[in-house]
Amino acid sequence: MKKPLELKPLFLERMKKIFSNEKDFQSYLKSIESEPPISIRCNTLKISPDDLKKRLENKSWKIKRPFKEYPEIIIVEGKFSNKNLIEENLVEKNSLDGNKYNSHDKVVSSIKNASSGWVGGNNNLISLEPGELGRSLEHLLGYYYVQEIASMLPVLALNPQPGELVLDLCASPGSKTTQIAARMENTGTIIANEVSLGRIKILASNTERCGAANVIIIKKEGTALCKRLKDAGFSFDKILIDAPCSGEGTLRSTPRTALMWNINTVKQLSKIQKHLIEAALEILKPNGELVYSTCTHAPEENEEVVDFVLKEFSDKVKIEKINLPVKCRNGLLGWVNEKYSREVTKSCRIYPQDSNTEGFFIAKFRRVR
Amino acid sequence: MMFTKVLSEQEHIEIENNLHEQFGIDLVDGLLIKKGEERLFFFSGNFSEAQIKNLEACVPIERLGIYFAKIIGNDVKLSIEGTNLLKNQIKKNIFELNEKQLEEWMTGSDLQVKTGKKGFIVVKYKDDLLGCGKASEEKIGNYIPKSRRLKQKG
């Protein structure tokens, strides 16, 4: 049984204000008490989603692919204890992977109905053993990456293409870097930056395991790096800033975030995030795209940053609407005494109660001049 | 930090020749980068050597591409990723594991088998390429790095 979260009163007060509707707030509180479904991303640099599906099903794992247009995204629901049921599941899966999940509502319902892989919701299904996902042969060979669904969305919004030059400014542990490499089919070039030496090792280990051979890893504080890259004449087709943040959206899988949370950190992070995006926009090519994402709900780290960009770069940058395969709510129009630009509503808030994921925030900008 | 030395065309061809002789490989389609005296990295990106040097002049490069192989004397020992990158070109000196041997191999054990070969051989299980081992009279020496080994239960 999971220990109840210890949420700080100020955090609760802020979340209540964000939702404004009591029913919505209660639904949020309920959702964060359970772990999200276990999800993995097939590494298409090494194996096709269909082949990986077969291999995992042969290991008796019950898997689900919730998005027809993104077959690489897989939910692991647990594993069968009875061989006969595996075969029944295969028949059922074949029909699900065909035509059934093609509308948005059905997709959301598909994730919503997925139980956490650690707790079997079905008598015939047992939970995976702790660590089983990370020590399978398929994982060691880089056939998949264990990644929460919401964390896959910024790269879907960025939509990197083969041959492009992409900067991943805050890259470790490498989930998004390897996802970008897969979408670019190991062509073009990804410059993956990480400021911490310890985290560089994790990043390098993950790019290696996934066979992401188009990646150059560098270590530098993000703002200073962008200035140096600008002086050296580099400019990028796409930039991802998955910014360091207070992590409010990760409470389901990392409950200790609740204990570490404090408002001063939120405010400090907001300043860092503005500096990062301000510097990064300077090295974005004309017509290039930048995705800014956080795994937090704090408006200071989200809409306030977006509003800052829209005001400071009003003649150079515009915000774009994003199409994602989960429910997205509009960015907030204001917070406390601040009123934001109307355009901020084009950014996307992802809440755990909406699609049974972690919480995230994503905004996409295009440089127009 | 990595000192970047992109192999010259001649050096690249020499590596390809060695790989051809050892495993029947014809082409390594990307840049090969040398780190230290022995370790080779493979970069599939479209940055030219000049762009890499320009980048390195502005910020130190920690890693360029992925670990590909180690040069040992006149031989090339491909890493797991090296064997995967060249999967479709490897034609000879291949040892196919059975299921029991797969577990031994992936937990880091040498295999006590006589292959009739000497030197580096590519190890595979069905479609999975598992790097190189070193065959001697009695065994195949295991080079699976600790981070890629299957952990034994308990």
Short mmCIF file of C-alpha atoms in Angstrom, two decimals:
data_model
loop_
_atom_site.label_atom_id
_atom_site.label_comp_id
_atom_site.label_asym_id
_atom_site.label_seq_id
_atom_site.Cartn_x
_atom_site.Cartn_y
_atom_site.Cartn_z
CA MET A 1 0.00 0.00 0.00
CA LYS A 2 1.40 3.35 -1.00
CA LYS A 3 2.05 5.81 1.82
CA PRO A 4 -0.22 8.89 1.57
CA LEU A 5 1.54 11.97 0.21
CA GLU A 6 2.53 14.65 2.69
CA LEU A 7 1.62 17.81 0.83
CA LYS A 8 2.59 21.20 2.21
CA PRO A 9 -0.32 23.60 2.93
CA LEU A 10 0.98 26.30 0.57
CA PHE A 11 1.31 23.78 -2.24
CA LEU A 12 -2.27 22.62 -1.68
CA GLU A 13 -3.54 26.18 -1.58
CA ARG A 14 -1.81 26.96 -4.89
CA MET A 15 -3.11 23.84 -6.63
CA LYS A 16 -6.63 24.62 -5.44
CA LYS A 17 -6.29 28.06 -6.98
CA ILE A 18 -5.01 26.61 -10.26
CA PHE A 19 -8.05 24.35 -10.60
CA SER A 20 -10.60 26.84 -9.24
CA ASN A 21 -13.21 24.08 -9.44
CA GLU A 22 -13.45 21.94 -6.26
CA LYS A 23 -14.42 18.75 -8.09
CA ASP A 24 -11.45 19.10 -10.41
CA PHE A 25 -9.13 19.75 -7.46
CA GLN A 26 -10.40 16.64 -5.62
CA SER A 27 -9.96 14.59 -8.77
CA TYR A 28 -6.35 15.85 -9.00
CA LEU A 29 -5.68 14.96 -5.35
CA LYS A 30 -7.07 11.47 -5.90
CA SER A 31 -4.99 10.93 -9.03
CA ILE A 32 -1.67 11.75 -7.37
CA GLU A 33 -2.19 9.10 -4.70
CA SER A 34 -1.57 6.32 -7.23
CA GLU A 35 1.44 5.54 -9.39
CA PRO A 36 1.04 6.17 -13.12
CA PRO A 37 0.89 3.22 -15.54
CA ILE A 38 4.28 1.83 -16.43
CA SER A 39 5.23 2.94 -19.89
CA ILE A 40 8.13 2.29 -22.19
CA ARG A 41 9.16 3.69 -25.54
CA CYS A 42 10.30 1.31 -28.25
CA ASN A 43 13.69 2.38 -29.58
CA THR A 44 13.01 2.30 -33.29
CA LEU A 45 16.73 2.69 -34.03
CA LYS A 46 17.07 -0.95 -33.04
CA ILE A 47 13.75 -2.75 -33.31
CA SER A 48 10.30 -2.16 -34.78
CA PRO A 49 7.36 -1.63 -32.40
CA ASP A 50 5.70 -4.80 -33.77
CA ASP A 51 8.79 -6.94 -33.16
CA LEU A 52 9.25 -5.56 -29.67
CA LYS A 53 5.56 -6.19 -28.92
CA LYS A 54 5.98 -9.84 -29.94
CA ARG A 55 9.09 -10.27 -27.80
CA LEU A 56 7.49 -8.74 -24.72
CA GLU A 57 4.32 -10.77 -25.15
CA ASN A 58 6.46 -13.90 -25.42
CA LYS A 59 7.78 -13.01 -21.97
CA SER A 60 4.13 -13.10 -20.79
CA TRP A 61 3.98 -9.34 -20.37
CA LYS A 62 0.60 -7.75 -20.91
CA ILE A 63 1.14 -4.69 -23.02
CA LYS A 64 -1.03 -2.04 -24.58
CA ARG A 65 -0.28 0.47 -27.32
CA PRO A 66 -2.60 3.39 -26.63
CA PHE A 67 -1.81 5.58 -29.64
CA LYS A 68 -2.31 4.27 -33.13
CA GLU A 69 -0.19 7.08 -34.60
CA TYR A 70 2.65 6.46 -32.12
CA PRO A 71 3.07 2.65 -31.96
CA GLU A 72 6.41 3.07 -30.20
CA ILE A 73 4.58 4.12 -27.02
CA ILE A 74 3.77 1.05 -24.94
CA ILE A 75 2.09 0.55 -21.57
CA VAL A 76 3.16 -2.50 -19.57
CA GLU A 77 0.21 -3.61 -17.50
CA GLY A 78 1.87 -6.53 -15.75
CA LYS A 79 2.46 -10.12 -16.69
CA PHE A 80 0.31 -13.19 -16.99
CA SER A 81 0.77 -16.06 -14.62
CA ASN A 82 -1.09 -18.48 -16.90
CA LYS A 83 0.09 -19.37 -20.42
CA ASN A 84 -3.47 -19.81 -21.78
CA LEU A 85 -4.29 -16.26 -20.89
CA ILE A 86 -1.32 -15.00 -22.87
CA GLU A 87 -2.86 -16.43 -25.99
CA GLU A 88 -6.25 -14.88 -25.20
CA ASN A 89 -4.46 -11.58 -24.71
CA LEU A 90 -2.73 -11.87 -28.07
CA VAL A 91 -6.07 -12.25 -29.83
CA GLU A 92 -7.46 -9.27 -27.94
CA LYS A 93 -4.35 -7.13 -28.61
CA ASN A 94 -4.44 -7.81 -32.30
CA SER A 95 -7.87 -6.24 -32.48
CA LEU A 96 -6.95 -3.33 -30.18
CA ASP A 97 -3.88 -2.45 -32.18
CA GLY A 98 -5.96 -2.40 -35.32
CA ASN A 99 -8.91 -0.05 -35.44
CA LYS A 100 -10.31 0.28 -32.00
CA TYR A 101 -8.12 3.06 -30.56
CA ASN A 102 -8.34 5.75 -33.15
CA SER A 103 -10.34 8.46 -31.47
CA HIS A 104 -8.91 10.79 -28.85
CA ASP A 105 -11.45 9.82 -26.18
CA LYS A 106 -10.78 6.14 -26.64
CA VAL A 107 -7.05 6.76 -26.42
CA VAL A 108 -7.42 8.61 -23.14
CA SER A 109 -9.72 5.90 -21.86
CA SER A 110 -7.14 3.32 -22.88
CA ILE A 111 -4.46 4.92 -20.70
CA LYS A 112 -6.94 5.66 -17.93
CA ASN A 113 -7.91 2.02 -17.69
CA ALA A 114 -4.31 0.87 -17.55
CA SER A 115 -3.35 -0.25 -14.09
CA SER A 116 0.09 0.33 -12.67
CA GLY A 117 2.34 -2.57 -13.71
CA TRP A 118 3.31 -3.17 -10.12
CA VAL A 119 -0.20 -3.87 -8.90
CA GLY A 120 -2.25 -6.26 -10.95
CA GLY A 121 -5.85 -5.09 -11.19
CA ASN A 122 -6.84 -8.38 -12.79
CA ASN A 123 -6.76 -11.72 -10.97
CA ASN A 124 -4.90 -13.35 -13.84
CA LEU A 125 -2.36 -10.62 -14.08
CA ILE A 126 0.53 -10.30 -11.68
CA SER A 127 2.75 -7.33 -11.10
CA LEU A 128 6.22 -7.16 -12.59
CA GLU A 129 8.99 -7.74 -10.07
CA PRO A 130 10.72 -4.57 -8.85
CA GLY A 131 13.47 -3.76 -11.34
CA GLU A 132 12.22 -6.30 -13.89
CA LEU A 133 11.75 -3.64 -16.57
CA GLY A 134 15.31 -2.42 -16.22
CA ARG A 135 17.03 -5.78 -16.16
CA SER A 136 15.39 -7.50 -19.09
CA LEU A 137 17.57 -8.48 -22.04
CA GLU A 138 15.53 -6.15 -24.25
CA HIS A 139 16.33 -3.21 -21.99
CA LEU A 140 20.02 -4.05 -21.75
CA LEU A 141 20.19 -4.22 -25.53
CA GLY A 142 18.52 -0.82 -25.86
CA TYR A 143 15.32 -2.07 -27.48
CA TYR A 144 13.26 0.16 -25.20
CA TYR A 145 13.56 3.08 -22.82
CA VAL A 146 11.52 3.22 -19.61
CA GLN A 147 9.82 6.59 -19.92
CA GLU A 148 6.62 8.05 -18.54
CA ILE A 149 4.12 8.98 -21.27
CA ALA A 150 3.95 12.69 -20.38
CA SER A 151 7.74 12.86 -20.66
CA MET A 152 7.51 11.64 -24.28
CA LEU A 153 5.23 14.53 -25.29
CA PRO A 154 7.77 17.40 -25.61
CA VAL A 155 9.59 15.52 -28.39
CA LEU A 156 6.28 14.83 -30.15
CA ALA A 157 5.65 18.59 -30.00
CA LEU A 158 9.17 19.34 -31.28
CA ASN A 159 8.72 16.87 -34.16
CA PRO A 160 12.43 16.63 -35.12
CA GLN A 161 13.12 15.52 -38.68
CA PRO A 162 15.97 13.53 -40.26
CA GLY A 163 18.91 15.73 -41.19
CA GLU A 164 18.14 18.59 -38.80
CA LEU A 165 20.49 20.23 -36.32
CA VAL A 166 18.92 19.96 -32.86
CA LEU A 167 20.02 21.30 -29.48
CA ASP A 168 18.83 19.48 -26.36
CA LEU A 169 19.83 22.03 -23.78
CA CYS A 170 19.12 20.15 -20.53
CA ALA A 171 19.56 16.62 -21.79
CA SER A 172 20.22 14.17 -18.95
CA PRO A 173 19.21 11.40 -18.34
CA GLY A 174 18.69 11.13 -22.10
CA SER A 175 15.09 9.94 -22.47
CA LYS A 176 14.26 12.81 -24.81
CA THR A 177 17.70 12.85 -26.50
CA THR A 178 17.32 9.20 -27.48
CA GLN A 179 13.71 9.82 -28.54
CA ILE A 180 14.90 12.68 -30.79
CA ALA A 181 17.67 10.46 -32.23
CA ALA A 182 15.09 7.78 -33.05
CA ARG A 183 12.80 10.27 -34.79
CA MET A 184 15.80 11.60 -36.76
CA GLU A 185 16.79 8.02 -37.68
CA ASN A 186 20.33 8.71 -36.40
CA THR A 187 20.90 11.37 -39.09
CA GLY A 188 21.44 15.13 -38.72
CA THR A 189 23.15 16.12 -35.49
CA ILE A 190 21.95 16.41 -31.91
CA ILE A 191 23.99 18.47 -29.49
CA ALA A 192 23.02 17.24 -26.04
CA ASN A 193 24.09 19.45 -23.17
CA GLU A 194 24.12 18.72 -19.46
CA VAL A 195 25.64 20.85 -16.75
CA SER A 196 26.30 18.13 -14.15
CA LEU A 197 29.22 15.73 -14.59
CA GLY A 198 27.44 12.93 -12.71
CA ARG A 199 24.41 13.25 -14.95
CA ILE A 200 26.61 13.36 -18.10
CA LYS A 201 27.64 9.77 -17.32
CA ILE A 202 24.00 8.68 -17.17
CA LEU A 203 23.28 10.54 -20.41
CA ALA A 204 26.25 8.91 -22.16
CA SER A 205 25.28 5.48 -20.88
CA ASN A 206 21.72 5.87 -22.20
CA THR A 207 22.68 7.25 -25.62
CA GLU A 208 25.13 4.38 -25.94
CA ARG A 209 22.64 1.69 -24.92
CA CYS A 210 20.12 3.08 -27.40
CA GLY A 211 22.68 3.30 -30.21
CA ALA A 212 22.07 7.04 -30.66
CA ALA A 213 25.14 7.67 -32.82
CA ASN A 214 24.24 11.18 -34.05
CA VAL A 215 24.66 12.72 -30.59
CA ILE A 216 27.46 15.02 -29.42
CA ILE A 217 27.47 15.39 -25.63
CA ILE A 218 28.81 18.58 -24.09
CA LYS A 219 28.89 19.96 -20.54
CA LYS A 220 28.22 23.61 -19.88
CA GLU A 221 25.80 25.82 -17.98
CA GLY A 222 22.97 26.36 -20.47
CA THR A 223 22.88 30.16 -20.71
CA ALA A 224 26.66 30.47 -21.09
CA LEU A 225 26.63 27.68 -23.66
CA CYS A 226 24.07 29.46 -25.85
CA LYS A 227 26.16 32.64 -25.77
CA ARG A 228 29.27 30.72 -26.84
CA LEU A 229 27.43 28.88 -29.57
CA LYS A 230 26.07 32.19 -30.86
CA ASP A 231 29.58 33.73 -30.91
CA ALA A 232 30.86 30.69 -32.82
CA GLY A 233 28.10 31.10 -35.43
CA PHE A 234 25.97 28.04 -34.61
CA SER A 235 22.22 28.14 -35.10
CA PHE A 236 19.68 25.34 -34.79
CA ASP A 237 16.63 24.03 -36.62
CA LYS A 238 15.08 22.83 -33.37
CA ILE A 239 15.80 23.40 -29.69
CA LEU A 240 14.39 21.52 -26.73
CA ILE A 241 14.51 23.09 -23.28
CA ASP A 242 13.21 20.50 -20.86
CA ALA A 243 13.98 22.91 -18.07
CA PRO A 244 15.12 22.14 -14.54
CA CYS A 245 11.96 22.60 -12.47
CA SER A 246 10.29 22.05 -9.12
CA GLY A 247 8.83 18.73 -10.34
CA GLU A 248 5.29 19.15 -9.02
CA GLY A 249 4.03 16.97 -11.85
CA THR A 250 6.08 13.97 -10.75
CA LEU A 251 4.44 13.38 -7.36
CA ARG A 252 2.90 10.10 -8.49
CA SER A 253 6.22 8.43 -9.18
CA THR A 254 8.49 10.54 -6.93
CA PRO A 255 6.54 11.32 -3.74
CA ARG A 256 9.61 12.81 -2.04
CA THR A 257 9.21 15.83 -4.35
CA ALA A 258 6.38 16.87 -2.00
CA LEU A 259 8.80 17.05 0.93
CA MET A 260 11.41 19.01 -1.00
CA TRP A 261 8.93 21.50 -2.47
CA ASN A 262 9.19 25.14 -1.43
CA ILE A 263 8.07 28.41 -2.94
CA ASN A 264 11.55 29.99 -2.93
CA THR A 265 12.84 27.23 -5.20
CA VAL A 266 9.92 27.84 -7.56
CA LYS A 267 10.84 31.53 -7.77
CA GLN A 268 14.55 30.87 -8.25
CA LEU A 269 13.87 28.30 -10.95
CA SER A 270 11.61 30.74 -12.77
CA LYS A 271 14.56 33.17 -13.12
CA ILE A 272 16.87 30.40 -14.38
CA GLN A 273 14.25 29.24 -16.89
CA LYS A 274 13.80 32.76 -18.29
CA HIS A 275 17.57 33.12 -18.74
CA LEU A 276 17.77 29.74 -20.48
CA ILE A 277 14.99 30.41 -22.96
CA GLU A 278 16.13 33.97 -23.62
CA ALA A 279 19.64 32.73 -24.50
CA ALA A 280 18.38 29.76 -26.53
CA LEU A 281 16.08 31.86 -28.73
CA GLU A 282 19.17 33.76 -29.92
CA ILE A 283 20.56 30.61 -31.56
CA LEU A 284 17.33 29.44 -33.18
CA LYS A 285 17.34 29.68 -36.98
CA PRO A 286 14.67 31.83 -38.66
CA ASN A 287 11.59 29.62 -38.92
CA GLY A 288 13.22 27.27 -36.38
CA GLU A 289 11.16 25.83 -33.52
CA LEU A 290 11.79 25.73 -29.79
CA VAL A 291 9.87 23.60 -27.32
CA TYR A 292 9.91 24.60 -23.67
CA SER A 293 8.72 22.02 -21.18
CA THR A 294 8.65 21.39 -17.45
CA CYS A 295 7.25 18.64 -15.27
CA THR A 296 5.66 21.13 -12.91
CA HIS A 297 2.35 22.95 -12.52
CA ALA A 298 3.74 26.15 -10.98
CA PRO A 299 2.65 29.12 -13.17
CA GLU A 300 5.86 31.00 -12.31
CA GLU A 301 7.83 28.26 -14.10
CA ASN A 302 5.38 27.91 -16.95
CA GLU A 303 3.05 30.68 -18.16
CA GLU A 304 5.19 33.40 -16.58
CA VAL A 305 8.17 32.18 -18.65
CA VAL A 306 6.05 32.00 -21.81
CA ASP A 307 4.63 35.47 -21.18
CA PHE A 308 8.17 36.79 -20.65
CA VAL A 309 9.23 35.40 -24.03
CA LEU A 310 6.20 36.79 -25.85
CA LYS A 311 6.86 40.26 -24.40
CA GLU A 312 10.67 40.31 -24.76
CA PHE A 313 10.74 38.78 -28.25
CA SER A 314 7.44 40.10 -29.56
CA ASP A 315 8.96 40.95 -32.97
CA LYS A 316 10.95 37.72 -33.34
CA VAL A 317 8.94 34.87 -31.89
CA LYS A 318 5.41 33.56 -31.94
CA ILE A 319 3.82 30.79 -29.93
CA GLU A 320 2.25 27.87 -31.77
CA LYS A 321 -0.63 25.60 -30.91
CA ILE A 322 0.38 22.02 -30.13
CA ASN A 323 -1.39 18.82 -31.10
CA LEU A 324 -0.75 16.01 -28.67
CA PRO A 325 -2.40 12.60 -28.26
CA VAL A 326 -3.51 13.29 -24.66
CA LYS A 327 -5.84 15.83 -23.14
CA CYS A 328 -4.25 19.29 -23.03
CA ARG A 329 -5.70 22.22 -21.12
CA ASN A 330 -4.94 25.79 -22.09
CA GLY A 331 -2.24 27.74 -20.31
CA LEU A 332 -3.48 30.04 -17.54
CA LEU A 333 -4.34 33.66 -18.36
CA GLY A 334 -3.04 34.96 -15.08
CA TRP A 335 -1.70 34.08 -11.64
CA VAL A 336 -2.04 36.00 -8.36
CA ASN A 337 -1.68 39.63 -9.49
CA GLU A 338 -0.10 38.90 -12.86
CA LYS A 339 -2.11 38.95 -16.08
CA TYR A 340 -0.53 37.16 -19.03
CA SER A 341 -0.78 37.69 -22.78
CA ARG A 342 -3.81 35.95 -24.33
CA GLU A 343 -1.42 33.99 -26.55
CA VAL A 344 -0.16 32.13 -23.46
CA THR A 345 -3.31 30.02 -23.61
CA LYS A 346 -1.77 28.23 -26.61
CA SER A 347 0.58 26.46 -24.24
CA CYS A 348 -0.45 23.08 -22.93
CA ARG A 349 -1.10 21.92 -19.36
CA ILE A 350 -1.19 18.18 -18.79
CA TYR A 351 -2.77 17.02 -15.55
CA PRO A 352 -2.55 13.53 -14.05
CA GLN A 353 -6.33 13.20 -13.63
CA ASP A 354 -6.98 13.91 -17.32
CA SER A 355 -5.09 11.11 -19.05
CA ASN A 356 -3.61 9.07 -16.18
CA THR A 357 -0.09 10.40 -16.80
CA GLU A 358 2.30 12.54 -14.79
CA GLY A 359 1.79 16.32 -14.92
CA PHE A 360 3.61 18.39 -17.57
CA PHE A 361 3.67 21.77 -19.24
CA ILE A 362 4.64 22.31 -22.88
CA ALA A 363 4.90 25.42 -25.05
CA LYS A 364 6.18 25.66 -28.60
CA PHE A 365 7.65 28.76 -30.22
CA ARG A 366 8.62 29.58 -33.76
CA ARG A 367 11.19 32.19 -34.64
CA VAL A 368 9.65 34.36 -37.30
CA ARG A 369 12.60 36.73 -37.87
CA MET B 1 36.29 15.36 -21.55
CA MET B 2 37.18 13.90 -24.90
CA PHE B 3 40.11 14.80 -27.11
CA THR B 4 38.61 14.51 -30.57
CA LYS B 5 40.68 12.93 -33.29
CA VAL B 6 38.65 12.09 -36.34
CA LEU B 7 40.37 9.30 -38.26
CA SER B 8 41.76 10.29 -41.64
CA GLU B 9 40.43 8.60 -44.76
CA GLN B 10 43.49 6.33 -44.82
CA GLU B 11 43.09 5.37 -41.15
CA HIS B 12 39.37 4.78 -41.69
CA ILE B 13 40.10 2.47 -44.63
CA GLU B 14 42.61 0.54 -42.53
CA ILE B 15 39.96 -0.10 -39.88
CA GLU B 16 37.51 -1.18 -42.60
CA ASN B 17 40.12 -3.53 -44.04
CA ASN B 18 40.68 -5.11 -40.63
CA LEU B 19 36.93 -5.46 -40.12
CA HIS B 20 36.62 -7.02 -43.56
CA GLU B 21 39.29 -9.57 -42.79
CA GLN B 22 37.87 -10.37 -39.36
CA PHE B 23 34.13 -10.31 -39.98
CA GLY B 24 33.52 -9.72 -43.70
CA ILE B 25 32.42 -6.11 -43.12
CA ASP B 26 32.75 -3.79 -46.13
CA LEU B 27 31.78 -0.33 -45.03
CA VAL B 28 31.69 1.81 -41.87
CA ASP B 29 29.43 4.63 -43.00
CA GLY B 30 30.14 7.48 -40.58
CA LEU B 31 33.01 9.19 -38.83
CA LEU B 32 35.37 7.18 -36.65
CA ILE B 33 36.85 9.06 -33.74
CA LYS B 34 39.82 7.91 -31.73
CA LYS B 35 40.01 8.44 -27.99
CA GLY B 36 43.34 7.57 -26.41
CA GLU B 37 45.35 4.90 -28.19
CA GLU B 38 42.73 2.18 -28.39
CA ARG B 39 39.14 3.29 -28.20
CA LEU B 40 37.11 4.12 -31.30
CA PHE B 41 33.79 5.96 -31.38
CA PHE B 42 31.31 6.06 -34.25
CA PHE B 43 29.40 9.20 -35.23
CA SER B 44 26.53 8.95 -37.74
CA GLY B 45 25.63 12.66 -37.69
CA ASN B 46 26.13 15.13 -40.52
CA PHE B 47 28.57 17.45 -38.72
CA SER B 48 31.80 17.67 -40.69
CA GLU B 49 35.20 17.46 -39.06
CA ALA B 50 35.49 21.25 -39.43
CA GLN B 51 32.16 21.79 -37.63
CA ILE B 52 33.27 19.42 -34.87
CA LYS B 53 36.51 21.38 -34.44
CA ASN B 54 34.55 24.63 -34.40
CA LEU B 55 32.27 23.26 -31.69
CA GLU B 56 35.21 21.95 -29.68
CA ALA B 57 36.84 25.36 -29.83
CA CYS B 58 33.81 26.85 -28.09
CA VAL B 59 32.97 24.08 -25.61
CA PRO B 60 34.76 20.86 -24.61
CA ILE B 61 33.18 17.74 -26.11
CA GLU B 62 32.46 15.02 -23.57
CA ARG B 63 31.31 12.36 -26.01
CA LEU B 64 31.06 12.18 -29.77
CA GLY B 65 28.83 9.39 -31.06
CA ILE B 66 28.91 6.00 -29.39
CA TYR B 67 31.64 3.58 -28.29
CA PHE B 68 32.27 1.40 -31.30
CA ALA B 69 35.39 -0.71 -30.92
CA LYS B 70 38.76 -1.19 -29.32
CA ILE B 71 41.95 -1.64 -31.32
CA ILE B 72 44.05 -4.42 -29.86
CA GLY B 73 47.25 -4.94 -31.83
CA ASN B 74 46.13 -5.53 -35.40
CA ASP B 75 42.67 -6.66 -34.38
CA VAL B 76 39.44 -4.74 -33.85
CA LYS B 77 37.15 -5.77 -30.99
CA LEU B 78 33.66 -4.47 -31.74
CA SER B 79 31.49 -3.30 -28.85
CA ILE B 80 27.85 -4.40 -28.48
CA GLU B 81 26.83 -1.25 -30.33
CA GLY B 82 29.54 -1.79 -32.93
CA THR B 83 28.11 -5.22 -33.74
CA ASN B 84 24.59 -3.77 -33.86
CA LEU B 85 25.57 -0.94 -36.20
CA LEU B 86 27.16 -3.41 -38.62
CA LYS B 87 24.59 -6.15 -38.02
CA ASN B 88 23.73 -6.62 -41.69
CA GLN B 89 27.34 -6.79 -42.84
CA ILE B 90 28.83 -9.31 -40.42
CA LYS B 91 29.37 -12.50 -42.43
CA LYS B 92 32.03 -14.56 -40.68
CA ASN B 93 33.55 -15.46 -37.33
CA ILE B 94 30.14 -15.53 -35.70
CA PHE B 95 29.31 -17.72 -32.71
CA GLU B 96 25.62 -18.41 -32.15
CA LEU B 97 24.60 -18.99 -28.55
CA ASN B 98 21.95 -21.38 -27.34
CA GLU B 99 19.53 -20.26 -24.63
CA LYS B 100 21.64 -21.56 -21.75
CA GLN B 101 24.78 -19.95 -23.14
CA LEU B 102 22.90 -16.67 -23.60
CA GLU B 103 22.29 -16.43 -19.87
CA GLU B 104 25.93 -17.28 -19.08
CA TRP B 105 27.15 -14.74 -21.63
CA MET B 106 24.89 -11.93 -20.51
CA THR B 107 25.82 -12.45 -16.85
CA GLY B 108 29.46 -11.91 -17.80
CA SER B 109 30.81 -15.48 -17.75
CA ASP B 110 33.33 -16.90 -20.17
CA LEU B 111 31.91 -19.73 -22.24
CA GLN B 112 33.70 -23.05 -21.94
CA VAL B 113 33.35 -24.08 -25.57
CA LYS B 114 35.73 -25.12 -28.32
CA THR B 115 34.98 -23.12 -31.44
CA GLY B 116 38.00 -24.15 -33.47
CA LYS B 117 38.75 -20.45 -33.90
CA LYS B 118 41.25 -18.06 -32.36
CA GLY B 119 40.84 -14.33 -31.86
CA PHE B 120 37.81 -12.07 -31.79
CA ILE B 121 34.46 -13.46 -32.82
CA VAL B 122 31.03 -11.86 -32.93
CA VAL B 123 28.58 -13.38 -30.46
CA LYS B 124 24.88 -13.51 -31.26
CA TYR B 125 21.65 -15.07 -30.06
CA LYS B 126 18.97 -15.34 -32.73
CA ASP B 127 18.73 -11.74 -34.07
CA ASP B 128 20.46 -10.14 -31.08
CA LEU B 129 24.07 -9.06 -31.58
CA LEU B 130 25.97 -9.23 -28.30
CA GLY B 131 29.40 -7.77 -29.01
CA CYS B 132 32.68 -9.65 -29.39
CA GLY B 133 34.27 -12.43 -27.41
CA LYS B 134 37.82 -13.74 -27.66
CA ALA B 135 38.04 -17.35 -28.75
CA SER B 136 40.91 -19.50 -27.54
CA GLU B 137 41.31 -23.28 -27.56
CA GLU B 138 39.02 -23.98 -24.64
CA LYS B 139 36.76 -20.96 -24.21
CA ILE B 140 35.30 -17.66 -25.40
CA GLY B 141 36.42 -14.79 -23.18
CA ASN B 142 33.63 -12.43 -22.18
CA TYR B 143 33.84 -8.64 -22.63
CA ILE B 144 30.28 -7.62 -21.76
CA PRO B 145 30.64 -4.44 -19.67
CA LYS B 146 29.12 -4.58 -16.17
CA SER B 147 26.48 -1.99 -17.04
CA ARG B 148 25.11 -4.25 -19.81
CA ARG B 149 25.07 -7.52 -17.88
CA LEU B 150 21.96 -9.35 -16.77
CA LYS B 151 21.80 -9.34 -12.99
CA GLN B 152 21.33 -12.74 -11.44
CA LYS B 153 18.23 -12.99 -9.26
CA GLY B 154 18.56 -13.05 -5.49
#
